[in-house]
Amino acid sequence: MLTNVTGAEASIVKTASVDGVAYANNVELAGDEETMYWRMEITTANNGVTIPTLRMTDPVPGRVGYSGGTPAVTVTTTPTTWGSCPNLPAGSGGGQLDCGFTNVPPDTTITVDFAVQRPVTAGLLTNTASLASPNSILTASGGGQLSDSASVDVVQRVDIEVTSKTVQPATPRVGQPVEFIVTVRNNGTDSVPAGELRLIDTLNTNSALPLVAYEVLGATGPNMDCSASNFAAGQVSCINTNSVVRNTTRTVTIEARILKPTGPMPDDGNVFAGQTNRADVELTDPANLCEFRTGSTSCNDATSQDNNFAEITFDVQVPEIDMQQRKESVYPAGQTAFGFGDQLQYRFRIQSVGPSRAEGIVMTDTLNVPSGFSLVLSGGPQNVNAAAAEGGFSLDTTKNGSLSCSQAGANGVVTCQLSSVDADNYLDPNREVNFELAFDMTPATFGELPLLATLH
């Protein structure tokens, strides 16, 4: 029966490196570095005692991908006189490194090295190695220890990409509302922290230039804040409000309307052909966050950023306008017809079917008054947008205070405008303005007169 050896003393020092040359207890693996190196240095005391069996164990973290992957990672033991460590199995994703040495003499140094790839995610990676013996009463050498740890602080690495940009409708018309939909994805191994991702898009707002111009109406997206945008200048800027974890996306929808060019337009076909709009994504603090992808040689280099934009090319066609008008009698409460002496009241609806914005809108109401009668408009428009919009339309309440109507004398044509200001006299697609006009008729009679309303 083997008796435990007494007086056996040993020590282990665990260190790490990012270049395989300079080793330390704590090192930082930068975003553009791929490999980390671990070293265990075992020493025995110079006390004349040989250790029959000495074991070193190292529970390699499971989140470490082995450098090289296939075949198994080589674990180097120097020297191999008293034993060696086995290689780490390929693709095991971690596990126990178990090394055995026999008859290790005093005053001996054994060094064990292996290299692994950066982990899947960033953070502080700590690795601990320990010494033990089944047949010796093992104690730590003076100033040493039987277990030691080293750490690698793995810096974050991201890869942001504009995966798509689309425009709806695909071939818009002058005066038509459009939506640009931009999708950004984090292809990297780590999350992009809140406030670190910025989506930018600039749309031309000068209609005097020989290219499509826009009125930018807004930009929104889940978990994105676009309040830093300057829509009047066509500048869209949106920031992520929470972390964009790996392999997830953010989408921003930019709403705009295509402006009418200052110069002449053709009668049909394209007004602008092959128009291009580009969206970009960037890191707000690239000094503290590494963008890196396959082929990159350093953080935030040209290769890492060559997927940071997307473009959409489209044609812009001449405007297409479809207006319609509705007119109905508004009878006094409880009546189904106008009675003797009643004021004649009518509700008008001006509706834009689109797809382009209708501008310079004028509605006329021609009064077909029989001989001997007089019909006079009683004041201006009443109950503007008081009625619910008809199906498929929504009310344009911005015209509540600007709508005006006038009559060219008794029995004359009634003319209405949504606004007396040319720039405001418009109606966007799928919008409606409704109002009522009242007429006084003399001499008083029963019933109502045929009135013809037109819109142009």
XYZ file of C-alpha atoms in Angstrom:
456
model
C 0.000 0.000 0.000
C 1.386 3.387 -1.089
C 1.762 5.870 1.718
C 1.015 9.515 0.978
C 4.175 11.504 0.458
C 4.554 14.305 2.909
C 6.303 17.610 2.335
C 5.198 17.828 -1.298
C 4.999 21.487 -2.301
C 3.914 23.033 -5.575
C 2.428 26.206 -6.973
C 0.525 27.316 -10.097
C 0.292 30.687 -11.824
C -2.474 31.265 -14.387
C -2.065 34.111 -16.934
C -3.667 35.241 -20.171
C -2.550 37.017 -23.323
C -4.057 38.447 -26.489
C -0.943 38.087 -28.636
C 0.741 34.964 -27.270
C 3.750 37.007 -26.200
C 2.888 39.289 -23.298
C 1.049 37.486 -20.476
C -0.671 39.028 -17.455
C -3.279 38.225 -14.837
C -5.881 40.449 -16.553
C -5.887 41.424 -20.236
C -8.326 43.024 -22.662
C -9.314 41.414 -25.944
C -10.099 44.321 -28.272
C -12.994 44.238 -30.684
C -10.717 43.544 -33.648
C -8.806 40.707 -31.944
C -9.835 37.094 -32.467
C -7.735 34.880 -30.191
C -6.948 34.691 -26.508
C -4.120 32.642 -25.022
C -4.057 30.875 -21.645
C -0.913 29.803 -19.800
C -0.487 27.695 -16.637
C 2.974 27.610 -15.077
C 3.492 24.835 -12.500
C 6.498 24.850 -10.166
C 7.643 22.457 -7.448
C 9.572 23.507 -4.359
C 13.310 23.051 -4.059
C 12.936 20.914 -0.944
C 14.209 17.545 -2.106
C 10.709 15.957 -2.350
C 9.569 14.225 -5.563
C 5.807 14.235 -6.144
C 4.636 10.779 -7.347
C 1.484 12.068 -9.040
C 0.565 15.673 -9.787
C -2.674 16.635 -11.493
C -3.745 19.933 -12.985
C -7.394 20.618 -13.829
C -8.848 23.547 -15.780
C -12.616 23.772 -16.413
C -12.403 25.602 -19.721
C -15.524 27.808 -20.017
C -18.190 26.382 -22.294
C -18.765 29.678 -24.080
C -15.262 29.635 -25.546
C -14.973 28.523 -29.158
C -11.694 26.722 -29.721
C -9.212 28.386 -32.023
C -9.127 26.512 -35.289
C -12.190 24.410 -34.419
C -11.076 21.268 -36.302
C -9.028 19.257 -35.483
C -8.851 19.363 -31.719
C -7.059 22.300 -30.153
C -3.481 21.529 -29.339
C -2.496 21.874 -25.704
C 1.252 22.323 -25.447
C 3.197 21.009 -22.426
C 6.789 22.109 -21.893
C 8.697 19.947 -21.092
C 6.935 16.596 -21.521
C 9.451 14.672 -19.397
C 6.955 13.928 -16.586
C 3.766 13.883 -18.636
C 1.591 16.097 -20.798
C -1.936 17.467 -21.217
C -4.372 16.024 -23.762
C -5.704 18.138 -26.593
C -9.125 19.720 -26.217
C -11.758 17.841 -28.231
C -12.855 19.636 -31.388
C -16.262 21.278 -31.181
C -16.812 20.388 -27.542
C -17.434 24.020 -26.671
C -15.621 23.715 -23.364
C -15.076 21.108 -20.735
C -12.457 19.875 -18.318
C -8.795 19.995 -19.164
C -7.233 17.228 -17.022
C -3.439 16.844 -17.035
C -1.381 14.176 -15.215
C 2.330 14.244 -14.324
C 4.356 11.527 -12.541
C 7.479 11.576 -10.424
C 7.864 15.308 -10.691
C 11.190 16.228 -9.080
C 11.738 19.256 -6.891
C 12.664 22.635 -8.397
C 10.826 21.845 -11.632
C 8.781 24.127 -13.905
C 6.134 22.796 -16.293
C 4.303 25.199 -18.660
C 0.954 24.421 -20.275
C -0.396 26.628 -23.147
C -3.453 26.666 -25.382
C -5.302 29.251 -27.440
C -9.013 29.725 -27.957
C -11.178 32.018 -30.084
C -13.070 34.959 -28.634
C -16.351 33.953 -26.964
C -19.703 34.402 -28.627
C -20.560 37.369 -26.419
C -18.506 40.084 -24.757
C -17.796 40.372 -21.060
C -15.281 39.403 -18.413
C -14.103 35.835 -18.937
C -12.347 34.272 -15.903
C -10.530 30.946 -16.066
C -9.175 29.025 -13.047
C -6.633 26.196 -12.929
C -5.900 24.027 -9.859
C -3.312 21.490 -8.623
C -3.956 18.286 -6.650
C -2.345 14.932 -5.889
C -3.934 11.559 -5.040
C -0.864 10.254 -3.269
C 0.809 13.287 -1.749
C -0.115 15.664 0.957
C 0.209 18.676 -1.296
C 0.726 22.158 0.052
C 1.415 25.463 -1.663
C 5.001 26.537 -2.032
C 6.048 29.610 -0.143
C 4.403 32.634 -1.721
C 2.458 30.433 -4.141
C -0.979 28.855 -4.428
C -2.584 25.604 -5.520
C -5.283 27.399 -7.523
C -5.025 30.556 -9.603
C -7.235 32.538 -11.980
C -6.733 34.889 -14.901
C -9.245 37.055 -16.737
C -9.817 38.343 -20.241
C -12.100 41.345 -20.671
C -13.714 40.746 -24.073
C -14.709 44.035 -25.712
C -18.076 44.229 -27.490
C -18.264 43.641 -31.219
C -21.239 44.584 -33.399
C -22.063 44.606 -37.099
C -24.887 46.955 -38.042
C -26.407 46.745 -41.511
C -29.161 48.491 -43.443
C -30.772 45.341 -44.776
C -33.476 46.982 -46.866
C -35.033 50.232 -47.960
C -38.317 50.331 -49.857
C -40.717 52.993 -51.091
C -44.496 52.667 -51.160
C -46.022 53.046 -53.672
C -43.200 51.699 -55.809
C -43.803 54.278 -58.570
C -45.222 57.362 -56.847
C -46.713 60.455 -58.461
C -46.143 64.137 -57.881
C -48.286 65.277 -54.955
C -48.688 61.755 -53.617
C -47.857 60.697 -50.051
C -45.075 58.095 -49.891
C -43.521 55.920 -47.210
C -39.865 54.957 -47.074
C -39.415 51.855 -44.915
C -35.870 51.275 -43.669
C -34.783 48.149 -41.775
C -31.547 47.887 -39.776
C -30.111 44.653 -38.364
C -27.386 43.892 -35.827
C -25.420 40.991 -37.288
C -22.723 41.165 -34.622
C -22.090 38.933 -31.647
C -23.006 41.566 -29.053
C -25.856 43.978 -28.400
C -25.821 47.593 -29.508
C -26.598 49.549 -26.315
C -29.426 52.068 -26.186
C -28.484 55.347 -27.826
C -25.562 53.862 -29.770
C -27.264 53.265 -33.153
C -28.291 56.153 -35.396
C -30.310 55.840 -38.624
C -29.999 58.853 -40.933
C -31.750 59.726 -44.177
C -31.729 63.024 -46.058
C -34.482 63.899 -48.520
C -34.279 66.873 -50.877
C -36.794 69.626 -50.045
C -35.901 72.103 -52.806
C -38.445 71.788 -55.625
C -36.404 74.149 -57.825
C -33.699 71.509 -58.290
C -33.913 69.056 -61.214
C -34.675 66.111 -58.939
C -37.558 64.913 -56.844
C -38.313 67.037 -53.762
C -40.293 66.132 -50.659
C -42.241 67.544 -47.792
C -41.123 65.285 -44.948
C -44.102 64.660 -42.666
C -42.536 62.487 -39.969
C -40.586 59.362 -39.040
C -41.485 56.668 -36.520
C -40.430 53.184 -35.518
C -40.779 50.818 -32.552
C -38.008 51.423 -30.003
C -36.627 54.281 -32.112
C -36.608 57.993 -31.217
C -36.680 60.341 -34.216
C -37.058 63.589 -32.257
C -33.613 64.813 -33.365
C -34.831 65.011 -36.965
C -35.243 68.299 -38.839
C -38.148 67.424 -41.085
C -38.386 70.914 -42.584
C -34.848 70.488 -43.919
C -35.490 66.874 -44.981
C -33.133 65.454 -42.359
C -34.232 62.275 -40.591
C -32.255 61.079 -37.566
C -33.454 58.219 -35.348
C -31.761 56.659 -32.296
C -32.423 53.264 -30.699
C -34.101 53.605 -27.298
C -33.157 50.141 -26.040
C -30.527 47.516 -26.812
C -30.484 45.974 -30.265
C -29.495 42.414 -29.424
C -27.669 40.243 -31.928
C -29.640 39.079 -34.962
C -32.548 41.483 -34.340
C -33.804 44.448 -36.354
C -35.199 47.945 -36.036
C -37.537 49.469 -38.628
C -38.255 53.146 -39.282
C -41.038 54.439 -41.521
C -40.479 57.863 -43.071
C -43.613 59.632 -44.284
C -43.293 62.275 -46.985
C -45.167 63.881 -49.852
C -43.666 64.481 -53.294
C -43.673 68.184 -54.085
C -44.699 69.676 -57.407
C -41.595 70.870 -59.261
C -41.127 74.572 -59.870
C -40.637 74.043 -63.600
C -43.052 72.602 -66.190
C -44.173 68.985 -66.126
C -44.927 66.673 -69.051
C -48.527 65.777 -69.836
C -47.975 62.141 -68.920
C -45.291 59.622 -68.037
C -42.324 60.328 -65.793
C -41.560 63.700 -64.287
C -38.341 62.321 -62.755
C -36.708 59.039 -63.794
C -34.220 56.961 -61.822
C -34.433 58.899 -58.575
C -32.262 57.502 -55.763
C -32.661 57.813 -52.023
C -30.191 56.412 -49.516
C -30.413 55.551 -45.826
C -27.348 55.100 -43.581
C -26.758 53.643 -40.137
C -23.851 54.519 -37.875
C -22.573 54.147 -34.334
C -22.952 57.270 -32.222
C -19.786 56.502 -30.222
C -17.430 54.477 -32.441
C -14.487 55.203 -30.136
C -16.083 52.983 -27.481
C -17.909 50.408 -29.604
C -16.317 48.210 -32.247
C -17.998 47.503 -35.561
C -16.406 44.428 -37.104
C -17.393 41.873 -39.717
C -15.849 39.152 -41.868
C -12.947 40.639 -43.766
C -12.360 43.481 -41.304
C -8.831 44.125 -40.104
C -9.636 46.769 -37.484
C -12.616 48.209 -35.654
C -14.826 50.512 -37.711
C -12.772 50.076 -40.878
C -14.183 50.425 -44.394
C -15.021 46.726 -44.614
C -17.007 46.822 -41.381
C -19.058 49.732 -42.724
C -19.640 48.716 -46.338
C -23.068 47.324 -45.394
C -24.113 50.419 -43.442
C -26.368 51.809 -46.165
C -29.055 50.872 -48.650
C -30.512 52.699 -51.636
C -33.815 52.638 -53.458
C -34.219 53.803 -57.066
C -37.602 54.694 -58.511
C -39.428 56.862 -61.060
C -41.827 59.695 -60.222
C -44.797 60.129 -62.542
C -47.104 63.050 -63.323
C -49.818 63.784 -60.759
C -53.185 62.070 -60.917
C -56.134 63.768 -59.253
C -59.631 62.439 -58.662
C -62.041 64.763 -56.862
C -65.654 64.152 -55.988
C -68.432 66.229 -54.492
C -71.559 65.303 -52.569
C -74.636 67.422 -51.873
C -77.643 66.652 -49.724
C -80.577 68.529 -48.226
C -80.544 69.248 -44.495
C -84.167 69.472 -43.385
C -85.336 71.158 -40.222
C -85.568 68.836 -37.234
C -88.431 66.362 -37.484
C -89.118 67.118 -41.166
C -88.542 65.096 -44.296
C -88.947 68.075 -46.639
C -88.719 71.837 -46.561
C -91.935 73.527 -45.429
C -93.478 76.819 -46.415
C -91.083 79.647 -45.751
C -88.246 77.393 -44.554
C -84.701 78.427 -45.141
C -83.122 76.044 -47.674
C -80.060 74.335 -46.191
C -77.664 71.941 -47.918
C -74.642 69.923 -46.868
C -71.713 69.771 -49.269
C -68.852 67.277 -49.167
C -65.592 67.901 -51.022
C -63.535 64.705 -51.250
C -60.142 63.840 -52.728
C -59.751 60.279 -53.971
C -56.112 60.911 -54.985
C -53.630 59.514 -55.457
C -52.011 62.975 -55.719
C -52.757 66.094 -53.659
C -55.459 68.273 -55.232
C -54.534 71.956 -55.308
C -56.347 75.186 -56.203
C -59.753 73.734 -55.285
C -62.861 75.717 -56.239
C -66.444 74.487 -55.797
C -69.269 76.284 -57.560
C -72.987 75.916 -56.954
C -75.190 77.067 -59.836
C -78.669 78.134 -58.760
C -81.450 77.238 -61.202
C -84.037 79.686 -59.888
C -87.438 79.933 -61.595
C -88.563 83.307 -62.869
C -90.064 85.480 -60.178
C -88.048 83.981 -57.305
C -84.909 85.175 -55.588
C -82.406 82.944 -53.772
C -79.738 84.558 -51.593
C -76.903 82.940 -49.626
C -77.450 83.506 -45.927
C -73.975 84.231 -44.553
C -70.941 82.019 -44.940
C -70.442 78.287 -44.535
C -71.834 76.706 -41.360
C -71.129 73.507 -39.392
C -67.784 72.956 -41.083
C -66.773 69.285 -40.663
C -69.624 68.812 -38.182
C -70.753 65.665 -39.995
C -68.738 62.435 -39.886
C -66.640 61.717 -42.953
C -67.946 59.174 -45.404
C -66.371 55.731 -45.621
C -62.797 55.719 -46.891
C -62.221 59.366 -45.992
C -61.081 61.305 -42.938
C -61.847 64.926 -42.111
C -59.302 67.651 -42.862
C -59.987 69.873 -39.870
C -57.207 72.292 -40.848
C -59.764 73.876 -43.177
C -62.291 74.598 -40.416
C -61.264 78.229 -40.146
C -60.212 78.936 -43.720
C -63.203 77.703 -45.774
C -65.041 80.566 -47.434
C -68.041 80.910 -49.768
C -69.507 83.865 -51.617
C -72.369 84.547 -54.034
C -72.329 86.845 -57.051
C -75.587 88.577 -56.132
C -79.104 87.176 -55.795
C -79.567 83.989 -57.848
C -75.856 84.171 -58.703
C -73.321 81.353 -58.689
C -71.996 80.404 -55.253
C -68.212 79.915 -55.135
C -66.348 78.160 -52.298
C -62.628 77.745 -51.582
C -60.951 75.672 -48.897
C -58.617 78.613 -48.299
C -58.042 82.033 -49.800
C -54.298 81.403 -49.442
C -53.113 79.512 -52.513
C -50.568 77.443 -50.589
C -53.292 76.206 -48.229
C -56.022 75.610 -50.800
C -55.464 71.876 -51.192
C -56.865 68.513 -50.154
C -54.763 65.407 -49.696
C -55.846 61.930 -50.838
C -58.622 60.280 -48.843
C -59.476 63.511 -47.037
C -62.851 65.233 -46.858
C -64.193 68.664 -45.941
C -67.937 68.996 -45.353
C -70.009 72.108 -44.593
C -73.500 73.532 -44.885
C -74.900 76.504 -46.793
C -78.259 78.138 -46.125
C -80.351 80.116 -48.633
C -83.255 82.520 -48.167
C -85.898 82.421 -50.910
C -88.446 85.100 -51.731
C -91.304 85.004 -52.135
C -91.753 82.128 -49.743
C -92.854 78.828 -51.243
C -93.021 75.138 -50.596
C -90.278 72.701 -51.487
C -86.789 73.236 -52.826
C -85.202 74.332 -56.059
C -82.808 72.266 -58.184
C -79.243 73.408 -57.539
C -76.210 72.249 -59.505
C -72.887 72.038 -57.641
C -69.616 71.521 -59.524
C -66.026 71.041 -58.371
C -62.774 71.887 -60.095
